[in-house]
Short mmCIF file of C-alpha atoms in Angstrom, two decimals:
data_model
loop_
_atom_site.label_atom_id
_atom_site.label_comp_id
_atom_site.label_asym_id
_atom_site.label_seq_id
_atom_site.Cartn_x
_atom_site.Cartn_y
_atom_site.Cartn_z
CA UNK Q 1 -7.26 16.13 21.54
CA UNK Q 2 -6.81 12.56 20.27
CA UNK Q 3 -3.51 11.67 18.69
CA UNK Q 4 -2.68 9.10 16.07
CA UNK Q 5 -0.01 6.57 16.50
CA UNK Q 6 -0.62 5.08 13.06
CA UNK Q 7 0.95 7.55 10.57
CA UNK Q 8 0.16 5.48 7.72
CA UNK Q 9 -3.58 5.19 8.25
CA UNK Q 10 -6.04 6.97 5.96
CA UNK Q 11 -9.40 8.38 7.30
CA UNK Q 12 -12.50 6.39 6.77
CA UNK Q 13 -16.05 7.48 7.30
CA UNK Q 14 -17.41 6.24 10.59
CA UNK Q 15 -20.58 4.74 8.90
CA UNK Q 16 -18.55 1.91 7.55
CA UNK Q 17 -18.10 0.30 11.08
CA UNK Q 18 -20.58 -2.45 12.05
CA UNK Q 19 -19.46 -5.10 14.61
CA UNK Q 20 -17.75 -4.25 17.92
CA UNK Q 21 -15.09 -6.48 19.37
CA UNK Q 22 -12.97 -5.97 22.62
CA UNK Q 23 -9.09 -5.67 22.59
CA UNK Q 24 -6.47 -4.47 24.86
CA UNK Q 25 -3.59 -1.97 23.88
CA UNK Q 26 -1.21 -1.81 26.81
CA UNK Q 27 -3.38 -1.12 29.96
CA UNK Q 28 -6.29 0.35 27.98
CA UNK Q 29 -9.46 -1.44 26.80
CA UNK Q 30 -10.35 -0.88 23.15
CA UNK Q 31 -13.27 -1.59 21.16
CA UNK Q 32 -12.90 -2.43 17.49
CA UNK Q 33 -15.60 -2.29 15.07
CA UNK Q 34 -15.82 -4.62 11.93
CA UNK Q 35 -18.00 -4.81 8.89
CA UNK Q 36 -15.78 -5.69 5.76
CA UNK Q 37 -13.28 -8.33 5.41
CA UNK Q 38 -10.16 -6.35 5.56
CA UNK Q 39 -9.13 -3.68 7.67
CA UNK Q 40 -6.34 -1.32 8.96
CA UNK Q 41 -6.54 -0.47 12.65
CA UNK Q 42 -6.19 3.21 13.83
CA UNK Q 43 -5.46 3.69 17.51
CA UNK Q 44 -6.13 7.23 19.13
CA UNK Q 45 -5.34 8.21 22.74
CA UNK Q 46 -7.46 10.81 24.65
CA UNK Q 47 -6.20 11.18 28.02
CA UNK Q 48 -6.30 7.72 29.39
CA UNK Q 49 -8.74 6.45 27.02
CA UNK Q 50 -7.67 4.41 24.04
CA UNK Q 51 -10.13 4.15 21.08
CA UNK Q 52 -9.60 1.90 18.00
CA UNK Q 53 -11.58 2.55 14.93
CA UNK Q 54 -11.53 0.27 11.96
CA UNK Q 55 -10.20 1.11 8.59
CA UNK Q 56 -11.68 -0.86 5.68
CA UNK Q 57 -9.35 -1.80 2.84
CA UNK Q 58 -10.00 -3.29 -0.53
CA UNK Q 59 -6.68 -4.13 -2.27
CA UNK Q 60 -5.07 -2.87 0.78
CA UNK Q 61 -5.14 -5.62 3.59
CA UNK Q 62 -6.90 -8.51 1.74
CA UNK Q 63 -4.00 -10.47 0.71
CA UNK Q 64 -2.25 -10.44 4.06
CA UNK Q 65 -5.64 -11.06 5.59
CA UNK Q 66 -5.85 -14.50 4.32
CA UNK Q 67 -8.66 -14.22 1.67
CA UNK Q 68 -9.77 -17.57 0.29
CA UNK Q 69 -11.77 -17.71 -2.77
CA UNK Q 70 -12.25 -20.42 -5.36
CA UNK Q 71 -9.69 -19.85 -8.18
CA UNK Q 72 -11.08 -18.42 -11.54
CA UNK Q 73 -10.07 -19.74 -14.77
CA UNK Q 74 -8.07 -16.92 -16.24
CA UNK Q 75 -6.47 -16.60 -19.72
CA UNK Q 76 -2.82 -15.79 -19.97
CA UNK Q 77 -3.31 -14.26 -23.26
CA UNK Q 78 -2.83 -10.49 -23.43
CA UNK Q 79 -6.58 -9.72 -24.16
CA UNK Q 80 -7.92 -6.28 -23.73
CA UNK Q 81 -10.37 -5.24 -20.95
CA UNK Q 82 -14.01 -4.34 -21.57
CA UNK Q 83 -12.71 -0.85 -22.08
CA UNK Q 84 -10.46 -2.06 -25.01
CA UNK Q 85 -7.10 -1.39 -23.13
CA UNK Q 86 -4.23 -3.79 -23.27
CA UNK Q 87 -3.84 -5.71 -20.06
CA UNK Q 88 -0.89 -7.61 -18.54
CA UNK Q 89 -1.47 -11.21 -18.90
CA UNK Q 90 -2.20 -13.08 -15.78
CA UNK Q 91 0.29 -15.82 -14.82
CA UNK Q 92 -0.52 -17.87 -11.83
CA UNK Q 93 3.14 -18.72 -11.51
CA UNK Q 94 4.12 -14.94 -11.57
CA UNK Q 95 6.86 -13.57 -13.86
CA UNK Q 96 10.34 -12.93 -12.47
CA UNK Q 97 11.99 -13.63 -9.17
CA UNK Q 98 14.89 -12.01 -7.26
CA UNK Q 99 16.31 -13.18 -4.06
CA UNK Q 100 16.67 -10.56 -1.47
CA UNK Q 101 17.90 -11.30 2.09
CA UNK Q 102 17.06 -14.83 1.60
CA UNK Q 103 13.61 -14.19 0.39
CA UNK Q 104 11.92 -14.70 -2.93
CA UNK Q 105 10.75 -11.48 -4.48
CA UNK Q 106 8.36 -11.40 -7.46
CA UNK Q 107 8.51 -8.71 -10.00
CA UNK Q 108 7.51 -7.82 -13.63
CA UNK Q 109 9.58 -6.02 -16.35
CA UNK Q 110 8.60 -4.91 -19.79
CA UNK Q 111 9.72 -2.32 -22.30
CA UNK Q 112 12.88 -0.25 -22.97
CA UNK Q 113 13.82 3.23 -22.14
CA UNK Q 114 14.33 5.12 -18.85
CA UNK Q 115 13.09 3.07 -16.09
CA UNK Q 116 9.85 3.29 -13.99
CA UNK Q 117 9.34 1.26 -10.85
CA UNK Q 118 5.63 0.63 -9.86
CA UNK Q 119 4.96 -0.20 -6.15
CA UNK Q 120 1.47 -1.54 -5.25
CA UNK Q 121 -0.66 -0.89 -2.15
CA UNK Q 122 -1.43 -2.84 1.04
CA UNK Q 123 -2.61 -6.25 0.04
CA UNK Q 124 -2.25 -5.92 -3.64
CA UNK Q 125 0.50 -7.13 -6.03
CA UNK Q 126 2.29 -6.21 -9.31
CA UNK Q 127 -0.74 -7.33 -11.24
CA UNK Q 128 -2.78 -4.40 -9.82
CA UNK Q 129 -0.72 -2.38 -12.39
CA UNK Q 130 -2.32 -4.67 -15.17
CA UNK Q 131 -3.47 -1.79 -17.38
CA UNK Q 132 -0.41 0.61 -16.68
CA UNK Q 133 2.51 -1.71 -17.50
CA UNK Q 134 1.64 -2.45 -21.19
CA UNK Q 135 1.08 1.30 -22.04
CA UNK Q 136 3.93 2.72 -20.15
CA UNK Q 137 6.22 0.17 -21.54
CA UNK Q 138 5.86 1.61 -25.05
CA UNK Q 139 8.11 4.52 -23.98
CA UNK Q 140 9.91 3.26 -20.84
CA UNK Q 141 11.34 0.16 -19.16
CA UNK Q 142 8.80 -0.60 -16.46
CA UNK Q 143 9.24 -2.82 -13.44
CA UNK Q 144 6.43 -3.71 -11.14
CA UNK Q 145 7.61 -5.21 -7.83
CA UNK Q 146 5.80 -7.25 -5.13
CA UNK Q 147 6.57 -5.96 -1.57
CA UNK Q 148 7.73 -8.57 0.90
CA UNK Q 149 4.72 -10.16 2.51
CA UNK Q 150 2.48 -9.38 -0.42
CA UNK Q 151 1.69 -10.63 -3.78
CA UNK Q 152 3.81 -13.47 -5.23
CA UNK Q 153 6.66 -12.44 -2.91
CA UNK Q 154 7.51 -14.58 0.12
CA UNK Q 155 5.23 -14.40 3.16
CA UNK Q 156 8.31 -13.79 5.48
CA UNK Q 157 7.67 -14.26 9.17
CA UNK Q 158 9.57 -11.07 10.23
CA UNK Q 159 8.84 -7.90 12.16
CA UNK Q 160 7.53 -5.78 9.53
CA UNK Q 161 8.36 -2.02 9.39
CA UNK Q 162 8.19 0.66 6.82
CA UNK Q 163 12.05 0.67 6.55
CA UNK Q 164 11.89 -3.10 5.40
CA UNK Q 165 10.03 -2.11 2.37
CA UNK Q 166 12.23 0.99 1.77
CA UNK Q 167 15.40 -1.16 1.91
CA UNK Q 168 13.75 -3.76 -0.43
CA UNK Q 169 12.98 -1.02 -3.08
CA UNK Q 170 16.55 0.61 -2.58
CA UNK Q 171 18.19 -2.67 -3.25
CA UNK Q 172 15.79 -3.56 -6.04
CA UNK Q 173 16.81 -0.28 -7.88
CA UNK Q 174 20.56 -0.82 -7.12
CA UNK Q 175 20.68 -4.56 -8.01
CA UNK Q 176 18.05 -5.01 -10.64
CA UNK Q 177 17.34 -1.69 -12.24
CA UNK Q 178 20.91 -0.55 -12.08
CA UNK Q 179 20.07 3.03 -13.20
CA UNK Q 180 18.29 6.09 -12.11
CA UNK Q 181 14.45 5.59 -12.05
CA UNK Q 182 11.22 7.24 -11.29
CA UNK Q 183 9.26 5.45 -8.43
CA UNK Q 184 5.55 5.29 -8.76
CA UNK Q 185 3.26 4.11 -5.73
CA UNK Q 186 -0.25 3.63 -4.83
CA UNK Q 187 -1.29 3.95 -1.14
CA UNK Q 188 1.32 2.00 1.02
CA UNK Q 189 3.29 1.79 -2.05
CA UNK Q 190 3.35 5.54 -2.30
CA UNK Q 191 4.85 6.11 1.24
CA UNK Q 192 7.37 3.37 0.42
CA UNK Q 193 8.37 5.19 -2.77
CA UNK Q 194 8.81 8.30 -0.69
CA UNK Q 195 11.06 6.73 1.73
CA UNK Q 196 12.97 4.90 -0.73
CA UNK Q 197 13.62 8.19 -2.75
CA UNK Q 198 15.22 9.81 0.35
CA UNK Q 199 17.31 6.65 0.94
CA UNK Q 200 18.66 6.60 -2.63
CA UNK Q 201 18.47 10.10 -3.93
CA UNK Q 202 21.19 9.56 -6.59
CA UNK Q 203 19.23 6.97 -8.26
CA UNK Q 204 15.62 8.20 -8.01
CA UNK Q 205 14.81 11.05 -10.60
CA UNK Q 206 11.15 11.62 -9.49
CA UNK Q 207 8.41 10.11 -7.35
CA UNK Q 208 4.65 9.87 -8.42
CA UNK Q 209 2.00 9.14 -5.67
CA UNK Q 210 -1.49 7.82 -6.28
CA UNK Q 211 -3.46 8.35 -3.07
CA UNK Q 212 -0.55 7.76 -0.88
CA UNK Q 213 -0.60 6.42 2.62
CA UNK Q 214 1.13 8.61 5.30
CA UNK Q 215 0.00 11.27 7.57
CA UNK Q 216 1.35 14.67 8.70
CA UNK Q 217 2.67 14.47 12.23
CA UNK Q 218 2.28 16.63 15.33
CA UNK Q 219 5.42 16.86 17.37
CA UNK Q 220 3.57 17.39 20.78
CA UNK Q 221 0.98 14.65 20.13
CA UNK Q 222 3.77 12.03 18.75
CA UNK Q 223 5.93 12.83 21.95
CA UNK Q 224 2.94 12.17 24.32
CA UNK Q 225 2.02 9.00 22.50
CA UNK Q 226 5.35 7.54 22.69
CA UNK Q 227 5.72 8.09 26.36
CA UNK Q 228 2.23 6.28 26.94
CA UNK Q 229 3.16 3.43 24.66
CA UNK Q 230 6.52 2.84 26.52
CA UNK Q 231 4.59 2.84 29.90
CA UNK Q 232 1.80 0.54 28.69
CA UNK Q 233 3.92 -2.06 26.95
CA UNK Q 234 4.91 -3.47 30.41
CA UNK Q 235 1.23 -3.78 31.56
CA UNK Q 236 -1.03 -6.77 30.70
CA UNK Q 237 1.12 -7.56 27.72
CA UNK Q 238 0.35 -11.32 27.71
CA UNK Q 239 -3.39 -10.62 28.20
CA UNK Q 240 -3.22 -7.96 25.29
CA UNK Q 241 -1.64 -10.38 22.86
CA UNK Q 242 -4.21 -12.90 23.57
CA UNK Q 243 -6.96 -10.58 22.82
CA UNK Q 244 -5.25 -9.32 19.66
CA UNK Q 245 -5.04 -12.69 18.35
CA UNK Q 246 -8.65 -13.52 19.11
CA UNK Q 247 -9.85 -10.26 17.39
CA UNK Q 248 -7.47 -10.40 14.43
CA UNK Q 249 -8.29 -14.15 13.91
CA UNK Q 250 -11.97 -13.27 13.67
CA UNK Q 251 -10.99 -10.47 10.94
CA UNK Q 252 -9.00 -13.20 9.15
CA UNK Q 253 -12.09 -15.42 9.20
CA UNK Q 254 -14.25 -12.62 7.86
CA UNK Q 255 -11.74 -12.02 4.94
CA UNK Q 256 -12.57 -15.32 3.79
CA UNK Q 257 -16.11 -14.54 2.85
CA UNK Q 258 -16.24 -14.19 -1.08
CA UNK Q 259 -19.18 -11.80 -1.01
CA UNK Q 260 -17.42 -9.32 1.09
CA UNK Q 261 -14.32 -9.32 -1.00
CA UNK Q 262 -16.32 -7.91 -4.08
CA UNK Q 263 -18.25 -5.56 -1.68
CA UNK Q 264 -15.01 -3.90 -0.32
CA UNK Q 265 -13.48 -3.73 -3.90
CA UNK Q 266 -16.45 -2.00 -5.17
CA UNK Q 267 -16.50 0.41 -2.24
CA UNK Q 268 -13.39 1.98 -3.34
CA UNK Q 269 -13.74 1.88 -7.03
CA UNK Q 270 -16.15 4.60 -8.11
CA UNK Q 271 -16.60 2.97 -11.31
CA UNK Q 272 -16.46 -0.75 -10.52
CA UNK Q 273 -16.39 -2.19 -14.11
CA UNK Q 274 -12.89 -3.15 -13.54
CA UNK Q 275 -13.46 -5.20 -10.51
CA UNK Q 276 -13.34 -8.49 -12.28
CA UNK Q 277 -12.25 -12.11 -11.97
CA UNK Q 278 -8.62 -10.98 -12.91
CA UNK Q 279 -8.56 -8.45 -10.00
CA UNK Q 280 -10.07 -10.85 -7.28
CA UNK Q 281 -7.70 -13.69 -8.41
CA UNK Q 282 -4.74 -11.50 -8.11
CA UNK Q 283 -5.64 -10.65 -4.67
CA UNK Q 284 -6.88 -13.92 -3.34
CA UNK Q 285 -4.28 -16.30 -4.77
CA UNK Q 286 -1.42 -15.17 -2.55
CA UNK Q 287 -3.59 -15.49 0.61
CA UNK Q 288 -3.42 -19.35 0.09
CA UNK Q 289 0.15 -19.34 1.37
CA UNK Q 290 0.20 -21.04 4.84
CA UNK Q 291 2.08 -18.06 6.35
CA UNK Q 292 -0.60 -15.50 5.33
CA UNK Q 293 -2.33 -15.61 8.64
CA UNK Q 294 0.62 -14.99 10.65
CA UNK Q 295 1.79 -12.32 8.25
CA UNK Q 296 -1.52 -10.53 8.67
CA UNK Q 297 -1.15 -10.61 12.48
CA UNK Q 298 2.36 -9.12 12.32
CA UNK Q 299 1.39 -6.44 10.04
CA UNK Q 300 -1.55 -5.31 12.05
CA UNK Q 301 0.14 -5.56 15.41
CA UNK Q 302 3.66 -4.79 14.71
CA UNK Q 303 3.48 -2.37 11.80
CA UNK Q 304 0.20 -0.67 11.49
CA UNK Q 305 0.08 -0.02 15.33
CA UNK Q 306 3.53 1.68 15.46
CA UNK Q 307 4.00 4.23 12.75
CA UNK Q 308 4.08 7.56 14.42
CA UNK Q 309 7.77 7.99 13.79
CA UNK Q 310 7.20 7.75 10.07
CA UNK Q 311 5.42 11.15 9.17
CA UNK Q 312 5.07 12.86 5.84
CA UNK Q 313 6.53 16.01 7.64
CA UNK Q 314 9.81 14.07 8.11
CA UNK Q 315 9.89 12.49 4.74
CA UNK Q 316 9.06 15.30 2.41
CA UNK Q 317 11.56 17.53 4.37
CA UNK Q 318 14.34 15.28 3.04
CA UNK Q 319 13.09 14.71 -0.48
CA UNK Q 320 14.79 16.55 -3.21
CA UNK Q 321 13.36 15.31 -6.51
CA UNK Q 322 10.26 16.23 -8.58
CA UNK Q 323 6.98 14.90 -7.10
CA UNK Q 324 3.65 14.07 -8.98
CA UNK Q 325 0.42 13.59 -7.22
CA UNK Q 326 -2.23 11.56 -9.23
CA UNK Q 327 -5.08 11.90 -6.86
CA UNK Q 328 -8.49 10.24 -7.09
CA UNK Q 329 -10.68 13.05 -5.24
CA UNK Q 330 -13.57 10.58 -4.74
CA UNK Q 331 -11.52 8.18 -2.48
CA UNK Q 332 -13.44 7.37 0.59
CA UNK Q 333 -10.43 7.14 2.72
CA UNK Q 334 -7.76 9.73 1.48
CA UNK Q 335 -9.44 12.83 0.20
CA UNK Q 336 -8.10 15.61 -1.93
CA UNK Q 337 -7.32 17.64 1.12
CA UNK Q 338 -4.37 15.53 1.79
CA UNK Q 339 -3.04 16.10 -1.65
CA UNK Q 340 -3.40 19.79 -1.33
CA UNK Q 341 -1.64 19.80 1.94
CA UNK Q 342 1.32 17.79 0.49
CA UNK Q 343 1.53 20.33 -2.40
CA UNK Q 344 1.61 23.17 0.07
CA UNK Q 345 4.33 21.52 2.04
CA UNK Q 346 6.49 20.40 -0.72
CA UNK Q 347 6.98 23.17 -3.48
CA UNK Q 348 8.41 20.82 -6.13
CA UNK Q 349 4.96 19.12 -6.57
CA UNK Q 350 2.59 18.83 -9.53
CA UNK Q 351 -1.08 17.97 -8.58
CA UNK Q 352 -3.53 16.12 -10.96
CA UNK Q 353 -6.97 15.81 -9.60
CA UNK Q 354 -8.90 12.79 -10.97
CA UNK Q 355 -12.53 11.72 -10.67
CA UNK Q 356 -11.71 8.25 -9.21
CA UNK Q 357 -11.48 6.41 -6.03
CA UNK Q 358 -8.61 4.98 -3.99
CA UNK Q 359 -6.98 3.14 -6.96
CA UNK Q 360 -7.12 5.56 -9.95
CA UNK Q 361 -4.45 3.71 -11.85
CA UNK Q 362 -6.79 0.66 -12.27
CA UNK Q 363 -10.02 2.50 -12.24
CA UNK Q 364 -9.12 5.07 -14.93
CA UNK Q 365 -5.95 3.88 -16.26
CA UNK Q 366 -6.14 5.84 -19.53
CA UNK Q 367 -6.07 9.16 -17.65
CA UNK Q 368 -3.41 8.01 -15.26
CA UNK Q 369 -1.14 6.71 -17.95
CA UNK Q 370 -1.45 9.96 -19.89
CA UNK Q 371 -0.78 12.23 -16.93
CA UNK Q 372 2.16 10.16 -15.74
CA UNK Q 373 3.65 10.08 -19.26
CA UNK Q 374 3.11 13.85 -19.75
CA UNK Q 375 4.70 14.58 -16.34
CA UNK Q 376 7.79 12.36 -17.25
CA UNK Q 377 8.43 14.57 -20.27
CA UNK Q 378 8.66 17.79 -18.04
CA UNK Q 379 11.58 16.28 -15.99
CA UNK Q 380 14.59 18.58 -16.56
CA UNK Q 381 17.09 17.68 -19.37
CA UNK Q 382 19.70 16.93 -16.71
CA UNK Q 383 17.43 14.46 -15.02
CA UNK Q 384 16.46 12.77 -18.42
CA UNK Q 385 20.08 12.41 -19.38
CA UNK Q 386 20.87 10.43 -16.30
CA UNK Q 387 18.43 7.74 -17.46
CA UNK Q 388 19.75 7.22 -20.98
#
């Protein structure tokens, strides 16, 4: 039976793969299939075989992949979208900056009241919450942060790990928010919210996940995988790194094709009416950073390929606050089955099923905003008083 060593990887239909390329993982030969400009790689072991299947991403993986598209002319005025909803003004220079461990971190803050911290997914930024911030800010103080390596935050040349973003969010709540908050995350941002919540339980009143990353683990499979990885890392390592750079360099190049960017975005938005210049610009502009290519390589090889120790089992076992799942059931990567399993595993869960894709907060913001605000009113009086 195959076992995953990438606990943060969602499942993707096999029909999305196209081009096959070679790669080495330890002493095993791997083939990788590519068809869209951005991807997350999932390695599975079956005996001595090592198979890598491509995971396409829209807002996940595009920025770090070094996407390059001609800049659009975007207004900075708070104009409504085509649906008539108020939208966060786009600012090419960003909003606010905070220095964390010597790195510049971008964030947006609006409104007054009990705080909410919004955490984007892989490759996105605070601007991905463009339709949520204005509405939520009518009743709450809303923060939206760019994780290190993404958006308008520094593209730091470090060894990326889930705990890096956990520490960033924990310190952000401690140093900037300075009071108990509710953490809200999409995809990778969802998993980050979970690990941050268990790292700072006294300052987290609740967690809301939108099609979160993270996988349930299997102790026997994880143990076997770690032994094989330890053995393989000493075999053909130089050759493996050369192949990885060649393959990932090709993916980086593919991510620069403008037509493919729109194609991937539309593949995860069931209703693609919000796939517009604003969205594309907010994803592509950060990729112009000279470190974007190297960040992409490090994320793919040092973060995405080594996540078995961070499983939903372990994280949820330590969680203590209320949990809300706002789940796009039509997500081609993370279906409703995962949300149901989380609810079964963690009793303090409220599940709201939505007819949307991987990014329901941007696709159907009106429903997400209402569901989130309704859930916030159900938090216990004791929890609410902490945030006043």
